[in-house]
């Protein structure tokens, strides 16, 4: 059985190669021992994939099977690479290169450029946004900040999919990509951007990969040099590989088969950047003799969390869904996930902050709690609510820990104190390593009590407090350690980007939460239009949104809360509805699997369950006995519920965008008629129409509250709106029925 999720901050280095394998479960052990030939590890969330592959590398190195300098482990973020280096160091496997694709390629490009091209490598453009803005201006376009970000991302997608400017419009059409601007215009901006780079002798991060690929393709001698240097490759998060990264990997590996890839198709959430799970799913086809190991023992989450995660994926469709892994929790039972509906967003945020405060009071560490949302703009209301509740928080995505100004200043002070030793008066009355660190950092702003409120002052204090806690953990693991020992540890961690945890509730988008985990997770804002996001139109895009929610759920170890608000502001119209992804999973909701989707605008699933009931002629319904809820089957007696053909509390599959259009249209008609809004249609009737989405007069007339008179008066407009058409005409004279 593998070790628990919470591990000792400073574990002892295993004494022997076999000791490296201690604590691995049978499947993890199989990964660690599969040191030859192509290996594919399909690893579900929380199954210990990083543990398995780092122990695999460490065992191979410690046993003398792998030479450290010949191993290249690649992943996708500096944080993940830093964590891998930290783990390998703790296992006694020093000298192994663990880098991102870009970092590894840049090192090779810098080394081989003089030989392959001559002269110095062009300067690397750290941020391309300014140059993209200039390119747009030369195309007589002025883009705002959000448009610049979108256009920049689109250029990055084109480059990692190896699409040149002239081919971009065709590529957009082929992939059905929703471009932020007219593809022809974007092609022009892209082309101008590339020309500006050439004129100024600069390259961007995508060029690093493209140029490395070009050199390795054109110069066989250089390719052989690289293959001689690196003979064993490990690729983490393989489901996120882009076509360009796969091409580079192929050139690194050559015709050999010493390749180990690790991934989970159900966690593919970056397709907008060019990532595709196809390379992972087709690995066995490309390497028929590959060893395939599946990791499904989930050590992170309780059975209750795992059950919800499995249930979410059981409703998925597509190629990735066909290869989903059924997780099996290895933990004790925990609390059931909590589902909460709120009237508005501020209420949702304030209640979330109160519940977080209760968890902290119950003993859950503040750094083990996260609030996750779909888009970054959702964070503000939670920042305010947590600040008002006196709960510290940190925003995910800030600069790296060891690059923060206060951390660099603290490191300088600690080094000076270590050199001075007992000659430093600050240390005169400090006994033990933690006391010495507190004394030194007190000159840099650390105090025993945190500052009130939030903001930059609190952020700086949290960074220094993280160093104090690190010193406490270090002394506990290394009794008798000195300040010099701690400084050496900090230097090694800084080199590996292995940062201590800053204490505070984490606020993060679902995308940035990938690879992280907490004891308690609050998934907030789970409404249609936000989850899935409104611009997810195609089936593939909706399925990626489902996978994104799966990633969010599987970040939780014990406590999981899922919530949504029916309106944006207090007193606003309660027109929102909870995400379809929870249908059949949250109490009182109908399973999505019971529906047969028939398409629909905005990527919203349409089900026959709603249509079968609401489209039955009224005259027939009267002869069928009691009217029953089309969701749960309960007999309906309330007139409003009978109009909707469902209980008020049962989930609605209403097209929210359609309802908004109908609502606005009704207001305009009522104004023209000089009558109250309900004289056109009641809100219940509008909801029923938005749920049924009729396409013919026959389907519209049988909806309760319509009838023949309103059909003749408003039917043309309503059907046109349901079809997505713009309505310009006015209603006929007269007053609608009530």
XYZ file of C-alpha atoms in Angstrom:
738
model
C 0.000 0.000 0.000
C 1.340 3.401 -0.912
C 1.981 6.035 1.698
C -0.727 8.463 2.626
C -1.146 11.670 0.709
C 0.322 13.730 3.554
C 4.007 12.843 3.773
C 6.954 13.920 5.879
C 8.453 17.177 4.546
C 12.003 15.773 4.828
C 11.942 11.976 4.359
C 15.082 9.940 4.803
C 16.870 8.934 1.589
C 16.309 5.177 0.968
C 19.445 3.248 1.886
C 19.281 0.690 -0.938
C 17.758 0.419 -4.428
C 15.194 -2.091 -3.148
C 14.226 0.337 -0.387
C 13.149 2.753 -3.139
C 10.375 0.298 -3.976
C 9.074 0.089 -0.425
C 5.543 1.365 -0.018
C 4.561 1.094 -3.688
C 1.360 -0.764 -4.497
C 1.523 -3.650 -7.024
C 0.729 -1.464 -10.049
C 3.095 1.323 -9.007
C 5.789 -1.279 -8.409
C 5.188 -2.693 -11.883
C 5.771 0.791 -13.303
C 8.983 1.177 -11.289
C 10.339 -2.138 -12.521
C 9.419 -1.611 -16.200
C 12.721 0.037 -17.111
C 13.058 -1.163 -20.698
C 11.039 -0.798 -23.857
C 8.058 1.507 -24.422
C 5.886 1.916 -21.324
C 2.475 3.601 -21.110
C 1.071 4.407 -17.670
C -2.636 5.266 -17.617
C -2.969 6.975 -14.267
C -6.236 8.236 -12.826
C -6.463 11.271 -10.571
C -4.917 10.709 -7.145
C -3.399 7.333 -8.024
C 0.205 8.334 -7.338
C 1.530 8.722 -10.880
C 4.302 11.146 -9.913
C 5.274 8.788 -7.108
C 5.364 5.856 -9.528
C 7.511 7.522 -12.201
C 9.935 9.230 -9.802
C 10.466 5.916 -7.990
C 10.926 4.272 -11.393
C 13.685 6.721 -12.304
C 15.239 6.583 -8.831
C 15.231 2.781 -8.750
C 16.827 2.615 -12.190
C 19.531 5.103 -11.158
C 20.201 3.614 -7.728
C 20.343 0.079 -9.189
C 22.855 1.192 -11.837
C 20.503 0.373 -14.713
C 20.088 4.022 -15.737
C 22.827 6.626 -15.831
C 21.436 9.870 -14.343
C 22.882 12.122 -17.051
C 21.190 10.071 -19.800
C 17.654 10.442 -18.382
C 15.404 13.292 -19.474
C 12.049 13.660 -17.728
C 9.763 16.262 -19.269
C 6.508 17.764 -18.089
C 4.478 20.909 -18.749
C 4.953 23.372 -15.912
C 7.926 24.650 -13.950
C 6.078 23.734 -10.766
C 5.663 20.104 -11.856
C 9.291 19.915 -12.990
C 10.399 21.401 -9.674
C 8.337 18.886 -7.723
C 9.844 16.047 -9.743
C 13.387 17.283 -9.102
C 12.597 17.610 -5.394
C 11.278 14.057 -5.179
C 14.216 12.620 -7.105
C 16.619 14.423 -4.777
C 14.826 12.962 -1.751
C 15.168 9.493 -3.306
C 18.893 9.936 -3.862
C 18.672 10.213 -7.662
C 20.624 13.394 -8.324
C 21.834 14.372 -11.771
C 18.591 13.502 -13.598
C 17.274 16.252 -15.867
C 13.623 17.092 -15.099
C 12.454 19.971 -17.274
C 9.562 21.380 -19.229
C 9.520 20.851 -22.990
C 10.422 24.506 -23.499
C 13.242 24.493 -20.962
C 14.853 21.363 -22.420
C 14.501 22.658 -25.988
C 15.916 26.082 -25.081
C 19.050 24.548 -23.565
C 19.616 22.508 -26.716
C 18.909 25.476 -28.958
C 21.374 27.705 -27.089
C 24.052 25.021 -27.275
C 23.659 24.045 -30.937
C 22.697 27.379 -32.513
C 26.287 28.583 -33.154
C 27.114 25.275 -34.854
C 23.869 24.875 -36.811
C 23.158 28.497 -37.761
C 26.049 30.642 -36.621
C 26.192 33.711 -34.417
C 24.182 34.233 -31.268
C 20.699 32.891 -30.679
C 18.104 35.658 -31.214
C 16.787 37.225 -28.028
C 13.860 35.410 -26.442
C 10.671 37.476 -26.303
C 9.362 37.083 -22.764
C 5.877 38.509 -23.494
C 4.490 38.588 -27.010
C 1.370 40.660 -26.253
C 3.025 44.020 -26.996
C 4.336 42.802 -30.325
C 0.939 41.329 -31.207
C -0.614 44.731 -30.416
C 1.848 46.414 -32.762
C 1.129 43.849 -35.478
C -2.599 44.501 -35.108
C -2.016 48.254 -35.296
C -0.102 47.815 -38.549
C -3.157 45.967 -39.831
C -5.183 49.046 -38.812
C -6.797 47.281 -35.870
C -6.871 48.425 -32.268
C -7.473 45.596 -29.809
C -8.387 45.956 -26.152
C -6.624 43.924 -23.478
C -8.999 40.960 -23.655
C -8.907 40.878 -27.455
C -5.108 41.010 -27.375
C -5.014 38.044 -25.029
C -7.347 36.037 -27.275
C -5.462 36.871 -30.476
C -2.148 36.051 -28.799
C -3.512 32.685 -27.667
C -4.746 32.014 -31.182
C -1.278 32.671 -32.622
C 0.180 30.296 -30.038
C -2.343 27.616 -31.022
C -1.458 28.034 -34.694
C 2.239 27.643 -33.968
C 2.001 24.553 -31.743
C -0.232 22.898 -34.344
C 2.416 23.841 -36.945
C 0.027 26.042 -38.914
C 1.620 28.869 -40.911
C -0.247 32.190 -41.371
C -1.393 31.426 -44.928
C -2.957 28.122 -43.798
C -4.626 29.474 -40.665
C -8.126 30.163 -42.152
C -8.298 26.654 -43.601
C -7.150 25.147 -40.295
C -9.889 27.018 -38.422
C -12.520 25.754 -40.844
C -11.234 22.183 -40.654
C -11.153 22.054 -36.841
C -14.391 24.071 -36.390
C -12.417 26.340 -34.098
C -14.226 29.382 -32.748
C -11.740 32.101 -33.724
C -11.873 35.396 -31.771
C -11.717 37.372 -35.035
C -12.323 36.761 -38.725
C -9.743 34.086 -39.680
C -8.524 36.129 -42.650
C -7.870 39.109 -40.371
C -6.143 36.923 -37.801
C -4.004 35.429 -40.529
C -2.871 38.942 -41.466
C -2.050 39.839 -37.837
C -0.198 36.534 -37.409
C 1.839 37.137 -40.577
C 2.699 40.697 -39.529
C 3.704 39.493 -36.057
C 6.102 36.964 -37.568
C 7.602 39.647 -39.812
C 8.124 41.992 -36.852
C 10.000 39.239 -35.016
C 12.278 38.680 -37.978
C 12.924 42.412 -38.341
C 13.934 42.692 -34.682
C 15.801 39.378 -34.400
C 13.651 38.001 -31.598
C 11.958 34.644 -31.091
C 9.039 33.566 -28.910
C 8.523 30.449 -26.797
C 6.841 28.546 -29.618
C 9.821 29.353 -31.854
C 12.043 27.616 -29.312
C 10.279 24.339 -30.097
C 9.965 25.033 -33.826
C 13.635 25.954 -34.244
C 14.818 22.975 -32.200
C 12.679 20.695 -34.354
C 14.087 22.335 -37.490
C 17.716 21.855 -36.405
C 17.195 18.224 -35.371
C 15.420 17.495 -38.665
C 18.031 19.198 -40.848
C 21.205 18.190 -39.018
C 21.446 14.462 -38.456
C 24.787 14.907 -36.681
C 23.213 17.158 -34.071
C 20.229 14.814 -33.701
C 22.606 11.910 -33.049
C 24.497 14.021 -30.515
C 21.263 14.648 -28.573
C 20.253 10.993 -28.773
C 23.681 10.026 -27.488
C 23.246 12.362 -24.532
C 19.681 11.332 -23.637
C 18.869 7.662 -23.958
C 15.896 7.319 -21.651
C 12.802 9.549 -21.738
C 9.890 9.992 -19.347
C 6.950 12.227 -20.302
C 4.451 13.245 -17.614
C 0.941 14.570 -18.392
C 1.203 12.988 -21.838
C -2.460 13.751 -22.567
C -1.464 17.417 -22.869
C 1.145 16.962 -25.618
C 0.669 19.177 -28.680
C 1.553 18.053 -32.229
C 4.700 20.198 -32.090
C 5.826 18.741 -28.776
C 5.168 15.229 -30.084
C 7.298 15.994 -33.139
C 10.134 17.170 -30.904
C 9.803 14.069 -28.717
C 9.961 11.827 -31.802
C 13.194 13.520 -32.853
C 14.678 13.122 -29.389
C 13.818 9.424 -29.198
C 14.673 8.523 -32.801
C 14.240 4.851 -33.664
C 14.716 3.684 -30.077
C 11.986 2.591 -27.684
C 13.244 3.716 -24.257
C 10.203 5.881 -23.661
C 7.793 5.982 -20.725
C 4.666 8.138 -20.975
C 2.167 8.871 -18.216
C -1.269 10.419 -18.541
C -5.030 10.338 -18.170
C -7.276 11.152 -21.133
C -10.025 12.152 -18.692
C -7.873 15.079 -17.569
C -7.370 16.594 -21.020
C -8.420 20.207 -20.413
C -6.035 22.231 -22.566
C -7.179 21.484 -26.119
C -7.513 25.242 -26.707
C -3.704 25.380 -26.543
C -3.282 22.545 -29.049
C -3.108 19.685 -26.526
C -4.614 16.390 -27.628
C -5.007 13.003 -25.884
C -4.654 11.189 -29.214
C -0.950 10.511 -28.687
C -1.724 8.833 -25.351
C -4.729 6.903 -26.643
C -2.849 5.724 -29.750
C 0.386 4.842 -27.930
C -0.266 1.103 -28.102
C -0.921 1.392 -31.843
C 2.359 3.236 -32.434
C 4.230 0.885 -30.073
C 2.581 -2.558 -30.371
C 4.943 -4.148 -27.841
C 4.431 -1.499 -25.174
C 3.873 -2.347 -21.532
C 0.627 -0.705 -20.396
C -0.038 -0.252 -16.686
C -3.272 1.192 -15.291
C -3.254 2.986 -11.948
C -6.784 3.146 -10.507
C -6.209 2.994 -6.730
C -7.086 6.487 -5.575
C -5.138 7.449 -2.440
C -6.197 11.073 -2.497
C -9.963 11.155 -2.148
C -12.605 9.514 0.021
C -15.032 6.978 -1.482
C -17.720 9.689 -1.526
C -15.612 12.039 -3.652
C -14.455 9.201 -5.910
C -18.040 8.016 -6.386
C -19.074 11.447 -7.635
C -16.048 11.669 -9.938
C -16.776 8.243 -11.425
C -20.446 9.152 -11.829
C -19.560 12.331 -13.689
C -17.386 10.442 -16.187
C -19.955 7.669 -16.590
C -22.110 10.210 -18.458
C -19.270 11.302 -20.758
C -19.092 10.634 -24.496
C -16.333 10.493 -27.081
C -12.955 8.816 -27.517
C -11.492 9.992 -24.218
C -14.590 8.740 -22.395
C -14.192 5.308 -23.984
C -10.816 5.037 -22.218
C -11.872 6.424 -18.839
C -10.506 4.814 -15.702
C -12.843 3.687 -12.917
C -11.178 4.891 -9.721
C -11.240 2.844 -6.511
C -10.776 4.840 -3.308
C -8.272 3.494 -0.804
C -9.324 5.854 1.979
C -11.778 5.601 4.833
C -15.307 6.885 4.355
C -15.810 10.615 4.581
C -18.635 13.139 4.431
C -20.934 13.208 1.435
C -20.441 16.041 -1.073
C -22.588 19.044 -0.205
C -24.819 20.602 -2.885
C -26.109 24.111 -2.198
C -28.256 26.486 -4.212
C -28.180 30.226 -3.460
C -30.375 33.096 -4.538
C -27.451 35.231 -5.743
C -23.644 35.287 -6.073
C -22.871 37.435 -2.987
C -24.920 35.031 -0.850
C -23.000 32.109 -2.332
C -19.645 33.774 -1.589
C -20.569 34.872 1.947
C -21.894 31.432 2.857
C -18.784 29.808 1.389
C -16.579 32.060 3.521
C -18.573 31.171 6.654
C -18.300 27.453 5.946
C -14.559 27.818 5.366
C -14.250 29.586 8.711
C -16.150 26.695 10.333
C -13.801 24.148 8.739
C -10.781 26.034 10.020
C -12.324 26.126 13.498
C -12.878 22.362 13.232
C -9.169 21.811 12.595
C -8.785 21.851 8.799
C -5.555 23.784 8.023
C -6.259 27.010 6.149
C -3.728 26.054 3.484
C -5.661 22.845 2.828
C -8.779 24.631 1.587
C -9.470 25.858 -1.954
C -12.221 27.717 -3.770
C -12.262 26.807 -7.448
C -14.171 28.585 -10.204
C -14.425 28.463 -13.999
C -13.024 31.903 -14.885
C -10.723 34.263 -12.990
C -13.261 37.079 -12.982
C -15.290 35.066 -10.455
C -12.590 35.484 -7.796
C -13.350 39.050 -6.731
C -16.544 38.307 -4.799
C -14.758 35.485 -2.931
C -11.731 37.646 -2.174
C -14.060 40.187 -0.592
C -16.091 37.583 1.307
C -12.986 35.902 2.747
C -11.445 39.244 3.706
C -14.672 40.272 5.428
C -14.689 36.954 7.302
C -11.076 37.417 8.405
C -9.873 34.376 6.470
C -6.440 34.632 4.771
C -6.277 33.638 1.118
C -3.874 33.483 -1.799
C -4.574 33.793 -5.493
C -3.188 30.969 -7.581
C -1.006 32.153 -10.456
C 1.167 34.676 -8.594
C 4.922 34.826 -9.161
C 7.064 31.908 -8.034
C 7.739 31.713 -4.320
C 11.507 32.052 -4.460
C 11.269 34.952 -6.919
C 9.194 37.112 -4.569
C 11.066 40.186 -3.370
C 10.428 39.469 0.317
C 11.665 35.873 -0.041
C 14.851 36.978 -1.800
C 15.463 39.582 0.916
C 14.826 36.972 3.627
C 17.278 34.588 1.977
C 19.959 37.265 1.950
C 19.379 37.991 5.649
C 19.508 34.305 6.590
C 22.740 33.773 4.661
C 24.304 36.755 6.423
C 23.228 35.446 9.826
C 24.541 31.962 8.989
C 27.944 33.393 8.059
C 28.079 35.563 11.175
C 27.023 32.742 13.457
C 26.985 33.711 17.147
C 28.664 37.015 16.254
C 25.231 38.239 15.121
C 23.533 39.932 18.067
C 20.140 38.985 16.669
C 20.858 35.381 17.620
C 22.044 36.059 21.180
C 18.876 34.835 22.854
C 17.590 32.585 20.080
C 17.735 28.905 21.009
C 17.133 26.374 18.260
C 16.822 26.790 14.521
C 13.186 28.034 14.367
C 13.908 30.707 16.989
C 16.938 31.877 15.020
C 14.917 32.106 11.828
C 12.140 34.034 13.598
C 14.708 36.459 14.997
C 16.280 37.096 11.589
C 12.972 37.419 9.743
C 11.580 39.793 12.367
C 13.837 42.409 10.751
C 12.079 41.772 7.410
C 8.494 42.159 8.549
C 7.636 38.847 10.174
C 5.666 39.032 13.422
C 4.125 36.368 15.607
C 0.670 37.693 14.717
C -0.449 38.200 11.119
C -1.382 41.705 9.975
C -5.073 42.515 9.744
C -6.898 42.411 6.429
C -5.549 41.336 3.068
C -3.409 42.796 0.311
C 0.320 43.155 -0.290
C 1.274 43.468 3.395
C -0.523 40.243 4.252
C 0.989 38.500 1.209
C 4.518 39.419 2.325
C 3.829 38.209 5.852
C 2.478 34.887 4.523
C 5.681 34.349 2.518
C 7.875 34.918 5.578
C 5.599 32.765 7.726
C 6.052 29.946 5.194
C 9.830 30.164 5.752
C 9.337 29.993 9.528
C 7.186 26.854 9.176
C 9.770 25.358 6.845
C 12.448 25.888 9.524
C 10.217 24.164 12.102
C 9.683 21.163 9.807
C 13.384 21.055 8.947
C 14.467 20.931 12.594
C 11.901 18.242 13.374
C 13.266 16.109 10.539
C 16.944 16.981 11.159
C 17.475 17.453 14.914
C 20.481 19.655 15.556
C 20.377 21.275 12.095
C 22.050 24.668 11.887
C 21.146 27.879 10.136
C 23.808 27.021 7.540
C 22.063 23.678 6.876
C 18.735 25.467 6.398
C 20.258 28.024 4.004
C 21.706 25.162 1.961
C 18.261 23.506 1.890
C 16.656 26.775 0.762
C 19.209 27.159 -2.032
C 18.527 23.632 -3.252
C 14.787 24.216 -3.132
C 15.144 27.512 -4.984
C 17.197 25.812 -7.701
C 14.514 23.125 -8.010
C 11.601 25.586 -7.545
C 10.435 23.359 -4.673
C 8.571 25.959 -2.636
C 7.013 25.567 0.821
C 3.288 26.069 1.114
C 2.005 29.574 1.779
C -0.772 29.340 4.349
C -4.078 30.720 3.133
C -7.212 29.545 1.348
C -6.363 29.083 -2.308
C -8.512 30.903 -4.865
C -7.930 29.434 -8.306
C -9.500 28.740 -11.657
C -10.173 25.102 -12.465
C -7.473 25.142 -15.123
C -4.804 26.431 -12.742
C -5.815 23.877 -10.080
C -4.674 20.978 -12.262
C -2.061 18.907 -10.457
C -2.942 20.261 -7.004
C -5.009 18.882 -4.126
C -6.575 20.057 -0.867
C -8.419 18.572 2.113
C -11.452 20.729 1.339
C -12.562 22.029 -2.057
C -15.425 24.393 -2.840
C -16.544 24.271 -6.481
C -18.547 27.457 -6.970
C -20.585 29.108 -9.712
C -21.728 25.792 -11.207
C -24.452 27.149 -13.478
C -25.253 26.591 -17.118
C -23.309 29.143 -19.145
C -20.414 28.924 -16.719
C -20.109 25.133 -16.452
C -20.129 24.298 -19.266
C -19.000 27.729 -20.353
C -21.390 29.492 -22.728
C -19.048 29.343 -25.705
C -18.704 25.551 -25.523
C -20.854 24.779 -28.575
C -19.709 21.457 -29.999
C -19.988 18.058 -28.334
C -16.191 17.924 -27.983
C -16.087 21.313 -26.275
C -18.860 20.346 -23.857
C -17.058 17.097 -23.031
C -13.875 19.032 -22.260
C -15.906 21.157 -19.855
C -17.081 17.941 -18.189
C -13.455 16.831 -17.845
C -12.609 20.217 -16.351
C -15.255 19.696 -13.688
C -13.873 16.185 -13.108
C -10.462 17.724 -12.459
C -12.077 20.089 -9.943
C -13.869 17.291 -8.091
C -10.760 15.126 -7.881
C -8.754 17.925 -6.232
C -10.656 17.228 -2.982
C -9.375 14.756 -0.424
C -12.211 14.785 2.119
C -14.591 17.752 2.006
C -16.276 18.678 -1.268
C -18.867 21.401 -1.725
C -20.641 22.205 -4.992
C -22.749 25.352 -5.273
C -24.497 27.682 -7.688
C -26.506 30.910 -7.575
C -29.785 31.493 -9.387
C -29.014 35.143 -10.129
C -25.988 37.407 -10.309
C -27.147 40.108 -7.881
C -29.503 40.271 -4.880
C -33.036 40.781 -6.098
C -32.156 39.735 -9.628
C -34.291 37.411 -11.722
C -33.671 33.778 -10.746
C -33.199 32.577 -14.318
C -30.067 30.492 -13.899
C -30.021 26.752 -13.445
C -27.393 24.348 -12.106
C -24.972 22.685 -14.489
C -26.307 19.765 -16.476
C -23.218 17.793 -15.388
C -24.812 17.231 -11.979
C -28.020 15.783 -13.422
C -28.562 12.364 -11.867
C -25.708 12.920 -9.425
C -27.076 15.482 -7.009
C -30.122 14.530 -4.926
C -33.474 15.102 -6.617
C -32.094 15.447 -10.150
C -32.855 13.285 -13.166
C -29.974 11.333 -14.680
C -28.595 12.719 -17.915
C -28.134 9.200 -19.158
C -31.930 8.819 -19.253
C -32.082 11.380 -22.023
C -31.312 10.969 -25.684
C -29.712 14.170 -26.828
C -31.170 15.851 -29.870
C -28.819 18.787 -30.165
C -29.688 22.379 -29.453
C -28.231 25.856 -29.479
C -25.460 26.900 -27.137
C -24.267 23.368 -26.551
C -27.202 22.663 -24.232
C -28.443 19.086 -24.173
C -32.030 18.564 -25.294
C -33.846 15.533 -23.895
C -36.867 13.548 -24.927
C -37.968 13.375 -21.276
C -39.054 16.996 -21.410
C -40.540 16.779 -24.904
C -42.600 13.669 -24.362
C -44.581 15.262 -21.565
C -44.820 18.857 -22.646
C -45.699 18.136 -26.231
C -48.609 15.805 -25.529
C -51.839 17.571 -26.646
C -53.769 19.040 -23.722
C -56.933 17.193 -24.681
C -55.093 13.886 -24.387
C -53.512 14.784 -21.038
C -56.984 15.272 -19.526
C -57.869 11.659 -20.269
C -54.680 10.221 -18.801
C -55.511 10.803 -15.160
C -53.288 12.814 -12.804
C -50.626 15.081 -14.249
C -47.219 13.799 -13.151
C -43.813 15.449 -12.974
C -41.844 14.470 -16.063
C -38.658 14.365 -13.935
C -39.507 12.533 -10.701
C -42.999 11.199 -11.473
C -44.777 12.872 -8.504
C -48.423 13.823 -9.018
C -48.744 17.559 -9.643
C -51.512 19.696 -8.138
C -50.090 23.212 -8.278
C -51.196 25.113 -11.400
C -47.731 26.538 -12.015
C -46.108 23.119 -11.718
C -48.731 21.598 -14.003
C -47.933 24.258 -16.567
C -44.259 23.306 -16.421
C -45.051 19.553 -16.194
C -42.521 19.219 -13.379
C -42.086 19.947 -9.683
C -40.784 23.401 -8.870
C -37.726 21.911 -7.132
C -36.918 19.396 -9.867
C -34.090 20.443 -12.208
C -34.980 22.451 -15.278
C -33.377 21.823 -18.649
C -34.363 25.279 -19.806
C -32.324 27.055 -22.473
C -31.399 30.090 -20.402
C -30.348 32.209 -23.396
C -33.667 31.440 -25.104
C -35.582 32.341 -21.936
C -33.809 35.708 -21.775
C -34.765 36.470 -25.396
C -38.376 35.469 -24.794
C -38.486 37.529 -21.599
C -37.235 40.660 -23.389
C -39.553 40.040 -26.337
C -42.530 39.705 -23.984
C -41.712 43.053 -22.342
C -41.611 44.751 -25.744
C -44.950 43.222 -26.771
C -46.596 44.229 -23.491
C -45.420 47.812 -23.974
C -46.843 47.904 -27.494
C -50.137 46.493 -26.254
C -50.295 48.767 -23.215
C -50.936 45.734 -21.024
C -49.098 43.957 -18.162
C -46.424 41.464 -19.199
C -48.409 38.449 -18.027
C -51.149 39.289 -20.531
C -48.770 38.167 -23.258
C -47.443 35.068 -21.499
C -46.872 34.285 -17.846
C -43.318 33.581 -16.701
C -44.210 29.909 -16.196
C -45.333 29.715 -19.826
C -42.097 31.361 -20.961
C -40.145 28.803 -18.937
C -42.174 25.966 -20.432
C -41.458 27.278 -23.944
C -37.726 27.626 -23.163
C -37.698 24.048 -21.887
C -39.649 22.552 -24.782
C -38.081 24.694 -27.564
C -40.945 24.030 -29.990
C -40.177 24.026 -33.695
C -43.736 23.729 -35.079
C -47.126 25.261 -34.320
C -48.344 21.872 -33.153
C -45.575 21.656 -30.563
C -46.165 25.236 -29.395
C -49.973 25.170 -29.116
C -50.042 22.252 -26.650
C -47.860 24.082 -24.121
C -50.061 25.162 -21.213
C -50.750 28.886 -21.416
C -50.482 29.161 -25.206
C -53.693 27.932 -26.862
C -55.014 28.756 -30.328
C -55.619 32.491 -29.779
C -52.091 33.199 -28.557
C -50.704 30.908 -31.198
C -52.308 33.018 -33.930
C -51.204 36.255 -32.255
C -47.644 35.447 -31.145
C -46.822 32.038 -32.598
C -44.769 33.300 -35.550
C -42.539 35.423 -33.318
C -42.104 32.741 -30.661
C -41.188 30.013 -33.154
C -38.746 32.367 -34.879
C -37.059 33.159 -31.544
C -36.896 29.436 -30.706
C -35.214 28.885 -34.071
C -32.596 31.502 -33.229
C -33.914 34.069 -35.680
C -34.176 37.815 -35.114
C -37.742 39.091 -34.731
C -38.468 42.536 -36.165
C -42.267 42.442 -36.565
C -44.894 43.721 -34.113
C -47.810 41.747 -32.662
C -51.286 42.125 -34.046
C -53.675 44.533 -32.317
C -55.520 43.117 -29.400
C -54.924 41.864 -25.933
C -53.470 38.472 -25.204
C -55.278 35.931 -23.118
C -54.447 35.610 -19.467
